PDB file of C-alpha atoms in Angstrom:
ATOM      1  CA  UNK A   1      92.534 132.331 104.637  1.00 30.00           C
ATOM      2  CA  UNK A   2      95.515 129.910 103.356  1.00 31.00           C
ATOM      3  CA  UNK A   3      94.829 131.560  99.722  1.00 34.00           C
ATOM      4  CA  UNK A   4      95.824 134.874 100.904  1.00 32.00           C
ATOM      5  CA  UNK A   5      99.025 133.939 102.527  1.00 28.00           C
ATOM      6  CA  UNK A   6     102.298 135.306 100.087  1.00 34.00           C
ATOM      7  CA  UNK A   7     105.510 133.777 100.363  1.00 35.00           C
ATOM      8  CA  UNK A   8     107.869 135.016 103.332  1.00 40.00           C
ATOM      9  CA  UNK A   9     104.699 135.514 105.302  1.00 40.00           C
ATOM     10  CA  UNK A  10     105.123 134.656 109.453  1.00 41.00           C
ATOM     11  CA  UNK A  11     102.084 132.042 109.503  1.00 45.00           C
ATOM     12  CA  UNK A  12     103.377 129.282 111.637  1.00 43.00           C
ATOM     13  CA  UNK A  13     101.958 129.658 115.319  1.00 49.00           C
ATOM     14  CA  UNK A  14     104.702 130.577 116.683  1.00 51.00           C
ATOM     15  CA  UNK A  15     105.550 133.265 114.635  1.00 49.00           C
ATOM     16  CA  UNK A  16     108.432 131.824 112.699  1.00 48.00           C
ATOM     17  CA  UNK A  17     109.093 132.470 109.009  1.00 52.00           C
ATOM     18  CA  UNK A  18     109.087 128.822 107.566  1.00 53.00           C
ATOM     19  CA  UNK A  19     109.343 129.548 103.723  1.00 56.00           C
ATOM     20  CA  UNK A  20     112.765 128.244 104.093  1.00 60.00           C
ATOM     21  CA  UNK A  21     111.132 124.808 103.276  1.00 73.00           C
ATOM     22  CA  UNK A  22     109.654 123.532  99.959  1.00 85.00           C
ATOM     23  CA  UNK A  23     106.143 122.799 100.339  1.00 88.00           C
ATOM     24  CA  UNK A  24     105.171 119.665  98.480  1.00 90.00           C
ATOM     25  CA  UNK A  25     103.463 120.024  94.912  1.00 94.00           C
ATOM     26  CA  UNK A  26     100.181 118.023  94.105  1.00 96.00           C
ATOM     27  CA  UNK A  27     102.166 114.967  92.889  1.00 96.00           C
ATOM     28  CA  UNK A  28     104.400 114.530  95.238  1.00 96.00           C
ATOM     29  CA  UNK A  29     101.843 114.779  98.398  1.00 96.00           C
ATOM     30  CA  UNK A  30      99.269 112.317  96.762  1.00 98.00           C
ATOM     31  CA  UNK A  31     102.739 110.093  96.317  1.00 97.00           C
ATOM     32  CA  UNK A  32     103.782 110.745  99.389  1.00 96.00           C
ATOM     33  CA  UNK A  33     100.111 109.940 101.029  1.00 97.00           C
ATOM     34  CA  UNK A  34     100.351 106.280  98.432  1.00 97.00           C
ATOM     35  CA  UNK A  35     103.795 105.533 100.502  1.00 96.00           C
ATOM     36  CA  UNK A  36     102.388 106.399 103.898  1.00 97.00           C
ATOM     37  CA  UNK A  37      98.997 104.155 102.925  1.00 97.00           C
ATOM     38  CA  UNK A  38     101.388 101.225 101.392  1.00 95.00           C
ATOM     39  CA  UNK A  39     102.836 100.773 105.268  1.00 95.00           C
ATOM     40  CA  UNK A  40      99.303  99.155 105.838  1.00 91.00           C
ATOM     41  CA  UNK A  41      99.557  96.310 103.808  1.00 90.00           C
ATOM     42  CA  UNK A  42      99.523  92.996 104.815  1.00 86.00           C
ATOM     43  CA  UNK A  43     100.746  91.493 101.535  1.00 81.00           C
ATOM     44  CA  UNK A  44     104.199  89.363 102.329  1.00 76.00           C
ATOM     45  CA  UNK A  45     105.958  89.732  98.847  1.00 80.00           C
ATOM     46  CA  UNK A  46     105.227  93.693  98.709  1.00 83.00           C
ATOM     47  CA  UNK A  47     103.319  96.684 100.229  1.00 92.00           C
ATOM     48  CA  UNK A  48     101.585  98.914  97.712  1.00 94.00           C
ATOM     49  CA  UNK A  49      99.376 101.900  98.622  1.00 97.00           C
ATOM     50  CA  UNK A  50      96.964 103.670  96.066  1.00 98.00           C
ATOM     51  CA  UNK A  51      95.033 107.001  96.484  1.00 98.00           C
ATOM     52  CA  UNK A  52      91.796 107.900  94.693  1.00 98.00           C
ATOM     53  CA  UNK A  53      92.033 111.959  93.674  1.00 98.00           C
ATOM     54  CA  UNK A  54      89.779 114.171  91.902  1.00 97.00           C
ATOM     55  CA  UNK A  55      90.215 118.307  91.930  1.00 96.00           C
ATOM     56  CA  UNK A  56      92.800 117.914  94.398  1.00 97.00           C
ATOM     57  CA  UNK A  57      91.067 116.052  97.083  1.00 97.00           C
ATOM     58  CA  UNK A  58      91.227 112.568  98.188  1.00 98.00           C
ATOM     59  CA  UNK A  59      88.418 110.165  97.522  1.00 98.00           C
ATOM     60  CA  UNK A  60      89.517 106.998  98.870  1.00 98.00           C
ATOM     61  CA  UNK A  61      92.463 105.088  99.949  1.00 98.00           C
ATOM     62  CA  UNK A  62      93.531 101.164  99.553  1.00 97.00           C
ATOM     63  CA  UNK A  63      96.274  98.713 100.106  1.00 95.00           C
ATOM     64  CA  UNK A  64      96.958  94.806  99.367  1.00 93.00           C
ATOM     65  CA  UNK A  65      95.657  92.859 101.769  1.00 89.00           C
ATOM     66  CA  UNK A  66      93.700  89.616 102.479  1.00 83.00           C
ATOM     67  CA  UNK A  67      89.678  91.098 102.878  1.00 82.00           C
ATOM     68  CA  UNK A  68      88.775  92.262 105.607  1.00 83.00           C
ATOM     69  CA  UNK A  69      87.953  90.264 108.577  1.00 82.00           C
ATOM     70  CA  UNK A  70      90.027  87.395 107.110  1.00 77.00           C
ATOM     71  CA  UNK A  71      93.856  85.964 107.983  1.00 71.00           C
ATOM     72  CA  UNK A  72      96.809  87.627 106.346  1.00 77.00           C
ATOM     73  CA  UNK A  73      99.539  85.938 104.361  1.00 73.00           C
ATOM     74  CA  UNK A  74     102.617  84.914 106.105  1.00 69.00           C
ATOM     75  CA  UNK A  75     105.577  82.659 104.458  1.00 63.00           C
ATOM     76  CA  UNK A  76     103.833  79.920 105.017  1.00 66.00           C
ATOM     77  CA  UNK A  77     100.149  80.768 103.956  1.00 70.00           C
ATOM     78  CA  UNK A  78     100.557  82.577 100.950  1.00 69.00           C
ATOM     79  CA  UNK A  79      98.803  81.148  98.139  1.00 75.00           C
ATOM     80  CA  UNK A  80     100.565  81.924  94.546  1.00 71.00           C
ATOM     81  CA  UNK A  81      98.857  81.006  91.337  1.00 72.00           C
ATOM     82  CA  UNK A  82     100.926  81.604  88.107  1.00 81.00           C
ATOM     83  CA  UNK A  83      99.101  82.200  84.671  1.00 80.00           C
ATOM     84  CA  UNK A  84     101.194  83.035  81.530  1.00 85.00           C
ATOM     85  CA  UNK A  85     100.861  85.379  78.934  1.00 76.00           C
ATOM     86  CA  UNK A  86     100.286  85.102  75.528  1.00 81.00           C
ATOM     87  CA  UNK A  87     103.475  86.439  74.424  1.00 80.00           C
ATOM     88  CA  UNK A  88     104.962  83.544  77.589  1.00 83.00           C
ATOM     89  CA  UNK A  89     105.900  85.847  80.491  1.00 79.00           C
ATOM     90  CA  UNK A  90     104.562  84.347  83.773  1.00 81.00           C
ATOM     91  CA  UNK A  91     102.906  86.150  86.461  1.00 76.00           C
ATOM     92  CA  UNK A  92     102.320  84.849  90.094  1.00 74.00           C
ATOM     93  CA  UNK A  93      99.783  85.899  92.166  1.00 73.00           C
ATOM     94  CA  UNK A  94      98.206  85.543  95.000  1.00 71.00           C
ATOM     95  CA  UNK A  95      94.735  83.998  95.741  1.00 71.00           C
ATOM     96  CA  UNK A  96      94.190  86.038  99.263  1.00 74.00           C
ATOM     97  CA  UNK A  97      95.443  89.244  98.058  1.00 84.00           C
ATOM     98  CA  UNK A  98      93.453  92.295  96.984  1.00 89.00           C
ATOM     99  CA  UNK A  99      95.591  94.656  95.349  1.00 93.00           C
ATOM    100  CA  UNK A 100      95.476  98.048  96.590  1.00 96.00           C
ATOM    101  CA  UNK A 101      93.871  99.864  93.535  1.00 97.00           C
ATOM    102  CA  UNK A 102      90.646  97.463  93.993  1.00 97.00           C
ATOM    103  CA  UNK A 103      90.751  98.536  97.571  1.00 96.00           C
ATOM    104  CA  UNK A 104      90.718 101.845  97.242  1.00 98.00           C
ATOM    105  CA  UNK A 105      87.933 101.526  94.967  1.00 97.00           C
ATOM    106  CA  UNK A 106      85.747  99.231  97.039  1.00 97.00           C
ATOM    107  CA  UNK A 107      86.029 101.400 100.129  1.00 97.00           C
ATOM    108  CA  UNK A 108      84.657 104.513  97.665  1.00 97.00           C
ATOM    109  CA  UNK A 109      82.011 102.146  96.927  1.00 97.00           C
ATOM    110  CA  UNK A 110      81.503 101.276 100.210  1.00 96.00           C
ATOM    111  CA  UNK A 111      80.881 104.566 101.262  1.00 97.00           C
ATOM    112  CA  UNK A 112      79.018 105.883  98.374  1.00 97.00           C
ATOM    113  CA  UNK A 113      82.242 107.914  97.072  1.00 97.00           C
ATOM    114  CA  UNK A 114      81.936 108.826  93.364  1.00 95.00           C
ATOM    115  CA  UNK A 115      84.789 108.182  91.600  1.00 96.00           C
ATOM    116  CA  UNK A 116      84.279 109.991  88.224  1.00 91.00           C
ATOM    117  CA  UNK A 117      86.669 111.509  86.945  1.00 92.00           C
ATOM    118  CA  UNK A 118      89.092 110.344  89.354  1.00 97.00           C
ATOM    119  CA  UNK A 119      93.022 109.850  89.099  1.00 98.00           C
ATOM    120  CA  UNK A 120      94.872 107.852  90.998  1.00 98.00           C
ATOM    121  CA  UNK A 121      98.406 107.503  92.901  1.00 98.00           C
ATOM    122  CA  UNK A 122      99.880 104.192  93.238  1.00 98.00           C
ATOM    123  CA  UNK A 123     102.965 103.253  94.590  1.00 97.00           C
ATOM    124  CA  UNK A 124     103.587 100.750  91.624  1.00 96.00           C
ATOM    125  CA  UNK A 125     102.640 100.507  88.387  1.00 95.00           C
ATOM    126  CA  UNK A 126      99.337  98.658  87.775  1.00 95.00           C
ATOM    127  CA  UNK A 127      99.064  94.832  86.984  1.00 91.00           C
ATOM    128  CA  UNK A 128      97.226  94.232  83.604  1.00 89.00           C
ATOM    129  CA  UNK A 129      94.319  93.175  85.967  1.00 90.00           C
ATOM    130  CA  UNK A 130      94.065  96.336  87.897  1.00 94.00           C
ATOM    131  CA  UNK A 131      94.363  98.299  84.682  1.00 96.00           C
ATOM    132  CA  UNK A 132      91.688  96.649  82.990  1.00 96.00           C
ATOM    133  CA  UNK A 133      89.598  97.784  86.489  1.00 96.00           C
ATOM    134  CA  UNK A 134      91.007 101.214  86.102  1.00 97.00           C
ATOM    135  CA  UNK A 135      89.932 101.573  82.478  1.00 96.00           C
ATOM    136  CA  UNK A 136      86.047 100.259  83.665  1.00 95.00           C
ATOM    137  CA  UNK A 137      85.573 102.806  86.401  1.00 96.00           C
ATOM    138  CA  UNK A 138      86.655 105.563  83.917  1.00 94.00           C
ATOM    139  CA  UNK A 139      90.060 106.294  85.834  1.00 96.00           C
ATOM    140  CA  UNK A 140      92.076 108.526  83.030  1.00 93.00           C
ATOM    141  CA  UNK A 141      95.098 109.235  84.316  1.00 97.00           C
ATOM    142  CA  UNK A 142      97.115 106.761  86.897  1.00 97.00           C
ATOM    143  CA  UNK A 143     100.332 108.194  88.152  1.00 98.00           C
ATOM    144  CA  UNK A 144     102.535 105.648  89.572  1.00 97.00           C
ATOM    145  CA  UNK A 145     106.687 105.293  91.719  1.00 96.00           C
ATOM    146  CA  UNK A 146     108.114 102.608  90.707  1.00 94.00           C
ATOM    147  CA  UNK A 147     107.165 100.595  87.320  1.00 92.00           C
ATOM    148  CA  UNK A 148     106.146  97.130  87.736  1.00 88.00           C
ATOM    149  CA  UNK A 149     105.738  95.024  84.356  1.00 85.00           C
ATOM    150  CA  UNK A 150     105.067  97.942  82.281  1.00 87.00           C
ATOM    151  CA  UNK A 151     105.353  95.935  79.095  1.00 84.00           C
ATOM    152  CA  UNK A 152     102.491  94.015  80.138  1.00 83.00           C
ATOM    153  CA  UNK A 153     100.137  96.557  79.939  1.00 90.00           C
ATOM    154  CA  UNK A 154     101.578  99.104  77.135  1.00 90.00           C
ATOM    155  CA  UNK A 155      98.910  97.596  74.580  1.00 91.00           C
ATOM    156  CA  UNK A 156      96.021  98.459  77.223  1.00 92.00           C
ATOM    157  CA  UNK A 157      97.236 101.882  78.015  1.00 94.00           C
ATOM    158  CA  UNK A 158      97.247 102.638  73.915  1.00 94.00           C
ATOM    159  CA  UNK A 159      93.902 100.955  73.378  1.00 94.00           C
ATOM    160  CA  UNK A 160      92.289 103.180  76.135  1.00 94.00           C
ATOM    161  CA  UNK A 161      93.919 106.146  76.408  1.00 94.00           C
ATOM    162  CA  UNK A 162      94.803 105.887  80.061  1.00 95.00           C
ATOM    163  CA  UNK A 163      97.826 107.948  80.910  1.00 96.00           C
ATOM    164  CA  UNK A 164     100.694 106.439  83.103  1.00 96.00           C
ATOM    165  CA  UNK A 165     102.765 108.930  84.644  1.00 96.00           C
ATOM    166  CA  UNK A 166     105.660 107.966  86.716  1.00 96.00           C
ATOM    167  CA  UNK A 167     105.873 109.981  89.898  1.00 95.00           C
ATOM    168  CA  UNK A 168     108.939 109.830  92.003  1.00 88.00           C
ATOM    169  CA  UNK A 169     109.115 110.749  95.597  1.00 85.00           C
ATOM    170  CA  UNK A 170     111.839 110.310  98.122  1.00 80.00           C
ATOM    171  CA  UNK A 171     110.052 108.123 100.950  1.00 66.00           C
ATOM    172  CA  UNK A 172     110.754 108.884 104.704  1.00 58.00           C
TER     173      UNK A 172
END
């Protein structure tokens, strides 16, 4: 069994000692598995992947994308909308993309996946909209690469107690 296994023992097939290289922790691999998943999306202006996890196991995967079964965004097709803030900051957005956290929570409810108690990896830092989605579904803890309008949603976090945790992994 892989629990038994000590470090320096031969377990590669054929034969060959391969402690020598650092096995990913927990972070880095559900990272790692965000980046891979981001690759998928069909968003033009950026290509975030987010990963579902609870006890070490993944629920559910997503990335931004126009739904399924319908055309993708090119340079010409994109539709942005912008709405301000009330402190005046203006996002754009756009009107056939799904962001990835909503994905990967609509194929766990496509599939009857529970998410309780889930965390999740995303390649970016939530928009204030995905947050708010977050906080519904009971997600407590969303670890995230690279921050994306983090000042947006600081009031959120502190009003729910969601954790953000940044997570840095060197992609491939």
């Amino acid at each position: 069994m892989a629990e038994d296994i000590q470090k320096g023992d031969c377990c590669s097939p054929g034969g060959s000692d391969l402690s020598h290289e650092k096995r990913l922790g927990w972070h880095e691999y559900f990272m790692s598995v965000a980046h891979l998943i981001s690759r998928r999306a069909t968003c033009t202006r950026g290509h975030i992947g987010a990963v579902l996890v609870r006890d070490n196991n993944i629920l559910s995967t997503g990335y931004n994308g126009a739904p399924s079964g319908l055309p993708h965004c090119n340079e010409t097709t994109c539709k942005i909308y912008r709405s301000t803030h009330p402190d005046g900051t203006v996002e754009e957005n756009c009107v056939n993309t799904i962001h990835a956290e909503i994905n990967a929570i609509a194929q766990a409810a496509k599939h009857g996946v529970s998410i309780k108690d889930a965390d999740i990896y995303i390649t970016a830092s939530p928009c204030i909209h995905c947050l708010k989605v977050l906080i519904n579904v009971g997600i407590k803890t969303v670890y995230y690469d690279k921050p994306y309008k983090i000042d947006n949603i600081s009031e959120l976090l502190r009003l729910s107690g969601v954790k953000l945790v940044q997570v840095h992994v060197e992609t491939v």
